[in-house]
Amino acid sequence: MRYRLDDAQHRNSNTIVETALNYNTNAPDQACVAALTAAITETSIYIYANNQVQASMNYRHDKVASEQDYVGLFQYPASRFRDIGADMDPAKATQIFLYQMVRIRGWQNMDPGVLAQQVQRRGTAARYQQWVSAARNLCQFGEGDNGGNSGGYNGGNNGGYNGGYNGGNNYNY
């Protein structure tokens, strides 16, 4: 499945990938796919402030919602995750997701859609599973060869996080 990103989604997905791959788990690829699956499902990889959570409006955000008290990339309920600054920060929000994820027994071998649903505790696994392929593509693009000519995680000439993708504002994965 191809997934088209605008600048905000691209920036946010880069942060999720980098955070997940460097979280110090024994299955970083699984962590990356599960985290991106959750973010795609919950917010289409946008950071949402919430006009019912006034503190969220003080942080960088891409969109504004009003559904209950959910904020950030992963739509954490402010009533349960009370550090609004962390909820609204893409790296910290991803760390919160990963912290919850590694507490699930057998997470390393679970279907990423099922895993994302269990971490988020919302909806059905099928709601998340439809985005696993797109999340996997985003994570694989992020790993790359750390430079070189094929792009990947740290650059190169054909894309990647830090090189070559600045030619437009839509990114295809």
PDB file of C-alpha atoms in Angstrom:
ATOM      1  CA  MET A   1       0.000   0.000   0.000  1.00  0.00           C
ATOM      2  CA  ARG A   2       1.340   3.418  -0.952  1.00  0.00           C
ATOM      3  CA  TYR A   3       0.966   6.287   1.443  1.00  0.00           C
ATOM      4  CA  ARG A   4       1.332   9.945   0.431  1.00  0.00           C
ATOM      5  CA  LEU A   5       2.604  12.391   3.060  1.00  0.00           C
ATOM      6  CA  ASP A   6       2.629  16.162   3.218  1.00  0.00           C
ATOM      7  CA  ASP A   7       5.398  18.079   5.000  1.00  0.00           C
ATOM      8  CA  ALA A   8       3.856  17.809   8.476  1.00  0.00           C
ATOM      9  CA  GLN A   9       3.190  14.081   8.161  1.00  0.00           C
ATOM     10  CA  HIS A  10       6.679  13.537   6.776  1.00  0.00           C
ATOM     11  CA  ARG A  11       8.289  15.404   9.670  1.00  0.00           C
ATOM     12  CA  ASN A  12       6.184  13.518  12.224  1.00  0.00           C
ATOM     13  CA  SER A  13       6.763  10.111  10.641  1.00  0.00           C
ATOM     14  CA  ASN A  14      10.507  10.762  10.584  1.00  0.00           C
ATOM     15  CA  THR A  15      10.401  11.432  14.318  1.00  0.00           C
ATOM     16  CA  ILE A  16       8.410   8.271  15.010  1.00  0.00           C
ATOM     17  CA  VAL A  17      10.774   6.127  12.922  1.00  0.00           C
ATOM     18  CA  GLU A  18      13.909   7.588  14.475  1.00  0.00           C
ATOM     19  CA  THR A  19      12.526   7.279  18.015  1.00  0.00           C
ATOM     20  CA  ALA A  20      11.303   3.705  17.523  1.00  0.00           C
ATOM     21  CA  LEU A  21      14.478   2.463  15.858  1.00  0.00           C
ATOM     22  CA  ASN A  22      16.583   3.947  18.651  1.00  0.00           C
ATOM     23  CA  TYR A  23      14.375   2.942  21.594  1.00  0.00           C
ATOM     24  CA  ASN A  24      16.692   0.074  22.604  1.00  0.00           C
ATOM     25  CA  THR A  25      14.316  -2.829  22.100  1.00  0.00           C
ATOM     26  CA  ASN A  26      15.239  -6.263  20.810  1.00  0.00           C
ATOM     27  CA  ALA A  27      12.816  -5.787  17.885  1.00  0.00           C
ATOM     28  CA  PRO A  28      13.172  -2.198  16.626  1.00  0.00           C
ATOM     29  CA  ASP A  29      11.477  -2.903  13.285  1.00  0.00           C
ATOM     30  CA  GLN A  30       8.395  -4.264  15.063  1.00  0.00           C
ATOM     31  CA  ALA A  31       8.397  -1.220  17.355  1.00  0.00           C
ATOM     32  CA  CYS A  32       8.593   1.105  14.362  1.00  0.00           C
ATOM     33  CA  VAL A  33       5.788  -0.577  12.421  1.00  0.00           C
ATOM     34  CA  ALA A  34       3.485  -0.751  15.453  1.00  0.00           C
ATOM     35  CA  ALA A  35       4.068   2.904  16.389  1.00  0.00           C
ATOM     36  CA  LEU A  36       3.524   4.179  12.847  1.00  0.00           C
ATOM     37  CA  THR A  37       0.477   1.942  12.419  1.00  0.00           C
ATOM     38  CA  ALA A  38      -1.029   3.534  15.520  1.00  0.00           C
ATOM     39  CA  ALA A  39      -0.196   7.084  14.408  1.00  0.00           C
ATOM     40  CA  ILE A  40      -1.575   6.551  10.900  1.00  0.00           C
ATOM     41  CA  THR A  41      -4.763   5.038  12.320  1.00  0.00           C
ATOM     42  CA  GLU A  42      -5.310   7.604  15.060  1.00  0.00           C
ATOM     43  CA  THR A  43      -4.304  10.866  13.372  1.00  0.00           C
ATOM     44  CA  SER A  44      -2.986  10.245   9.844  1.00  0.00           C
ATOM     45  CA  ILE A  45       0.377  11.226  11.406  1.00  0.00           C
ATOM     46  CA  TYR A  46      -0.724  14.743  12.369  1.00  0.00           C
ATOM     47  CA  ILE A  47      -0.214  16.322  15.788  1.00  0.00           C
ATOM     48  CA  TYR A  48      -3.640  17.320  17.068  1.00  0.00           C
ATOM     49  CA  ALA A  49      -4.269  19.992  19.647  1.00  0.00           C
ATOM     50  CA  ASN A  50      -7.724  19.891  21.200  1.00  0.00           C
ATOM     51  CA  ASN A  51      -9.844  22.953  21.859  1.00  0.00           C
ATOM     52  CA  GLN A  52     -11.226  21.206  24.950  1.00  0.00           C
ATOM     53  CA  VAL A  53      -7.669  20.878  26.323  1.00  0.00           C
ATOM     54  CA  GLN A  54      -6.501  24.490  26.274  1.00  0.00           C
ATOM     55  CA  ALA A  55      -2.929  23.603  27.293  1.00  0.00           C
ATOM     56  CA  SER A  56      -2.529  21.626  24.060  1.00  0.00           C
ATOM     57  CA  MET A  57      -2.996  24.823  22.070  1.00  0.00           C
ATOM     58  CA  ASN A  58       0.302  26.125  23.509  1.00  0.00           C
ATOM     59  CA  TYR A  59       2.340  23.442  21.725  1.00  0.00           C
ATOM     60  CA  ARG A  60       3.245  22.925  18.092  1.00  0.00           C
ATOM     61  CA  HIS A  61       0.368  21.207  16.340  1.00  0.00           C
ATOM     62  CA  ASP A  62      -0.774  20.503  12.813  1.00  0.00           C
ATOM     63  CA  LYS A  63      -4.531  20.420  13.343  1.00  0.00           C
ATOM     64  CA  VAL A  64      -7.159  21.107  16.003  1.00  0.00           C
ATOM     65  CA  ALA A  65      -9.840  18.656  17.089  1.00  0.00           C
ATOM     66  CA  SER A  66     -12.550  18.688  19.703  1.00  0.00           C
ATOM     67  CA  GLU A  67     -13.199  14.977  20.307  1.00  0.00           C
ATOM     68  CA  GLN A  68     -13.282  14.351  24.061  1.00  0.00           C
ATOM     69  CA  ASP A  69      -9.842  15.198  25.487  1.00  0.00           C
ATOM     70  CA  TYR A  70      -7.569  13.423  22.973  1.00  0.00           C
ATOM     71  CA  VAL A  71      -4.321  15.151  21.953  1.00  0.00           C
ATOM     72  CA  GLY A  72      -1.148  14.566  19.959  1.00  0.00           C
ATOM     73  CA  LEU A  73      -0.046  12.028  17.361  1.00  0.00           C
ATOM     74  CA  PHE A  74      -1.437   9.057  19.263  1.00  0.00           C
ATOM     75  CA  GLN A  75      -4.586  10.760  20.574  1.00  0.00           C
ATOM     76  CA  TYR A  76      -3.713  10.260  24.226  1.00  0.00           C
ATOM     77  CA  PRO A  77      -6.558  11.237  26.547  1.00  0.00           C
ATOM     78  CA  ALA A  78      -5.354  14.227  28.569  1.00  0.00           C
ATOM     79  CA  SER A  79      -7.328  12.939  31.552  1.00  0.00           C
ATOM     80  CA  ARG A  80      -5.121   9.831  31.644  1.00  0.00           C
ATOM     81  CA  PHE A  81      -1.821  11.070  30.185  1.00  0.00           C
ATOM     82  CA  ARG A  82      -1.542  14.340  32.058  1.00  0.00           C
ATOM     83  CA  ASP A  83       1.791  15.620  30.718  1.00  0.00           C
ATOM     84  CA  ILE A  84       0.333  17.601  27.822  1.00  0.00           C
ATOM     85  CA  GLY A  85       3.788  18.748  26.728  1.00  0.00           C
ATOM     86  CA  ALA A  86       4.911  15.126  26.328  1.00  0.00           C
ATOM     87  CA  ASP A  87       1.642  14.139  24.645  1.00  0.00           C
ATOM     88  CA  MET A  88       2.119  16.914  22.076  1.00  0.00           C
ATOM     89  CA  ASP A  89       5.832  16.233  21.433  1.00  0.00           C
ATOM     90  CA  PRO A  90       6.262  13.620  18.661  1.00  0.00           C
ATOM     91  CA  ALA A  91       9.382  11.987  20.146  1.00  0.00           C
ATOM     92  CA  LYS A  92       8.049  11.898  23.707  1.00  0.00           C
ATOM     93  CA  ALA A  93       4.621  10.693  22.582  1.00  0.00           C
ATOM     94  CA  THR A  94       6.321   7.895  20.635  1.00  0.00           C
ATOM     95  CA  GLN A  95       8.334   6.986  23.735  1.00  0.00           C
ATOM     96  CA  ILE A  96       5.087   6.778  25.723  1.00  0.00           C
ATOM     97  CA  PHE A  97       3.658   4.442  23.079  1.00  0.00           C
ATOM     98  CA  LEU A  98       6.800   2.286  23.100  1.00  0.00           C
ATOM     99  CA  TYR A  99       6.917   2.146  26.905  1.00  0.00           C
ATOM    100  CA  GLN A 100       3.351   0.819  26.916  1.00  0.00           C
ATOM    101  CA  MET A 101       4.141  -1.552  24.039  1.00  0.00           C
ATOM    102  CA  VAL A 102       7.114  -3.329  25.626  1.00  0.00           C
ATOM    103  CA  ARG A 103       4.973  -4.122  28.666  1.00  0.00           C
ATOM    104  CA  ILE A 104       2.761  -6.389  26.537  1.00  0.00           C
ATOM    105  CA  ARG A 105       3.859 -10.017  26.753  1.00  0.00           C
ATOM    106  CA  GLY A 106       4.995 -11.346  23.372  1.00  0.00           C
ATOM    107  CA  TRP A 107       4.864  -7.959  21.639  1.00  0.00           C
ATOM    108  CA  GLN A 108       7.906  -8.827  19.508  1.00  0.00           C
ATOM    109  CA  ASN A 109       5.982 -11.511  17.597  1.00  0.00           C
ATOM    110  CA  MET A 110       2.500 -10.016  17.425  1.00  0.00           C
ATOM    111  CA  ASP A 111       0.839  -8.764  14.285  1.00  0.00           C
ATOM    112  CA  PRO A 112       1.671  -5.018  14.296  1.00  0.00           C
ATOM    113  CA  GLY A 113      -1.983  -4.051  13.847  1.00  0.00           C
ATOM    114  CA  VAL A 114      -3.051  -6.183  16.798  1.00  0.00           C
ATOM    115  CA  LEU A 115      -0.155  -4.796  18.822  1.00  0.00           C
ATOM    116  CA  ALA A 116      -1.011  -1.180  17.985  1.00  0.00           C
ATOM    117  CA  GLN A 117      -4.624  -1.789  19.005  1.00  0.00           C
ATOM    118  CA  GLN A 118      -3.567  -3.382  22.293  1.00  0.00           C
ATOM    119  CA  VAL A 119      -1.320  -0.447  23.141  1.00  0.00           C
ATOM    120  CA  GLN A 120      -3.960   2.118  22.190  1.00  0.00           C
ATOM    121  CA  ARG A 121      -6.852   0.140  23.704  1.00  0.00           C
ATOM    122  CA  ARG A 122      -9.313   1.594  21.201  1.00  0.00           C
ATOM    123  CA  GLY A 123     -11.327   0.159  18.362  1.00  0.00           C
ATOM    124  CA  THR A 124     -10.656  -3.174  16.728  1.00  0.00           C
ATOM    125  CA  ALA A 125      -7.424  -4.668  15.450  1.00  0.00           C
ATOM    126  CA  ALA A 126      -8.846  -4.561  11.908  1.00  0.00           C
ATOM    127  CA  ARG A 127      -9.000  -0.765  12.135  1.00  0.00           C
ATOM    128  CA  TYR A 128      -5.231  -0.736  12.698  1.00  0.00           C
ATOM    129  CA  GLN A 129      -4.288  -3.665  10.449  1.00  0.00           C
ATOM    130  CA  GLN A 130      -5.327  -1.832   7.292  1.00  0.00           C
ATOM    131  CA  TRP A 131      -2.345   0.529   7.791  1.00  0.00           C
ATOM    132  CA  VAL A 132       0.395  -2.011   8.614  1.00  0.00           C
ATOM    133  CA  SER A 133       1.689  -2.147   5.040  1.00  0.00           C
ATOM    134  CA  ALA A 134       1.968   1.644   4.795  1.00  0.00           C
ATOM    135  CA  ALA A 135       3.691   1.781   8.185  1.00  0.00           C
ATOM    136  CA  ARG A 136       6.118  -0.950   7.157  1.00  0.00           C
ATOM    137  CA  ASN A 137       6.992   0.990   3.984  1.00  0.00           C
ATOM    138  CA  LEU A 138       7.661   4.146   5.998  1.00  0.00           C
ATOM    139  CA  CYS A 139       9.866   2.241   8.450  1.00  0.00           C
ATOM    140  CA  GLN A 140      11.812   0.470   5.699  1.00  0.00           C
ATOM    141  CA  PHE A 141      12.393   3.720   3.858  1.00  0.00           C
ATOM    142  CA  GLY A 142      13.754   5.133   7.080  1.00  0.00           C
ATOM    143  CA  GLU A 143      16.317   2.397   7.600  1.00  0.00           C
ATOM    144  CA  GLY A 144      18.147   2.776   4.290  1.00  0.00           C
ATOM    145  CA  ASP A 145      21.906   2.581   4.139  1.00  0.00           C
ATOM    146  CA  ASN A 146      22.827   5.540   6.350  1.00  0.00           C
ATOM    147  CA  GLY A 147      23.990   7.738   3.534  1.00  0.00           C
ATOM    148  CA  GLY A 148      25.322   6.414   0.276  1.00  0.00           C
ATOM    149  CA  ASN A 149      23.411   6.874  -2.920  1.00  0.00           C
ATOM    150  CA  SER A 150      20.153   5.098  -2.220  1.00  0.00           C
ATOM    151  CA  GLY A 151      18.716   7.445   0.361  1.00  0.00           C
ATOM    152  CA  GLY A 152      17.493   5.897   3.550  1.00  0.00           C
ATOM    153  CA  TYR A 153      17.643   6.930   7.144  1.00  0.00           C
ATOM    154  CA  ASN A 154      20.388   9.542   7.060  1.00  0.00           C
ATOM    155  CA  GLY A 155      20.370  10.798   3.559  1.00  0.00           C
ATOM    156  CA  GLY A 156      21.857   9.783   0.297  1.00  0.00           C
ATOM    157  CA  ASN A 157      20.936  11.190  -3.060  1.00  0.00           C
ATOM    158  CA  ASN A 158      17.510   9.664  -3.603  1.00  0.00           C
ATOM    159  CA  GLY A 159      15.593  10.588  -0.498  1.00  0.00           C
ATOM    160  CA  GLY A 160      15.737   9.593   3.097  1.00  0.00           C
ATOM    161  CA  TYR A 161      15.459  11.612   6.218  1.00  0.00           C
ATOM    162  CA  ASN A 162      18.222  14.129   5.771  1.00  0.00           C
ATOM    163  CA  GLY A 163      18.816  14.252   2.076  1.00  0.00           C
ATOM    164  CA  GLY A 164      17.215  14.460  -1.270  1.00  0.00           C
ATOM    165  CA  TYR A 165      13.525  14.773  -0.407  1.00  0.00           C
ATOM    166  CA  ASN A 166      13.246  18.520  -0.444  1.00  0.00           C
ATOM    167  CA  GLY A 167      12.052  18.773  -4.029  1.00  0.00           C
ATOM    168  CA  GLY A 168       8.360  19.034  -3.190  1.00  0.00           C
ATOM    169  CA  ASN A 169       5.837  18.786  -0.457  1.00  0.00           C
ATOM    170  CA  ASN A 170       4.401  15.330  -1.075  1.00  0.00           C
ATOM    171  CA  TYR A 171       6.268  12.158  -0.271  1.00  0.00           C
ATOM    172  CA  ASN A 172       5.278   8.720  -1.516  1.00  0.00           C
ATOM    173  CA  TYR A 173       6.115   5.562   0.380  1.00  0.00           C
TER     174      TYR A 173
END
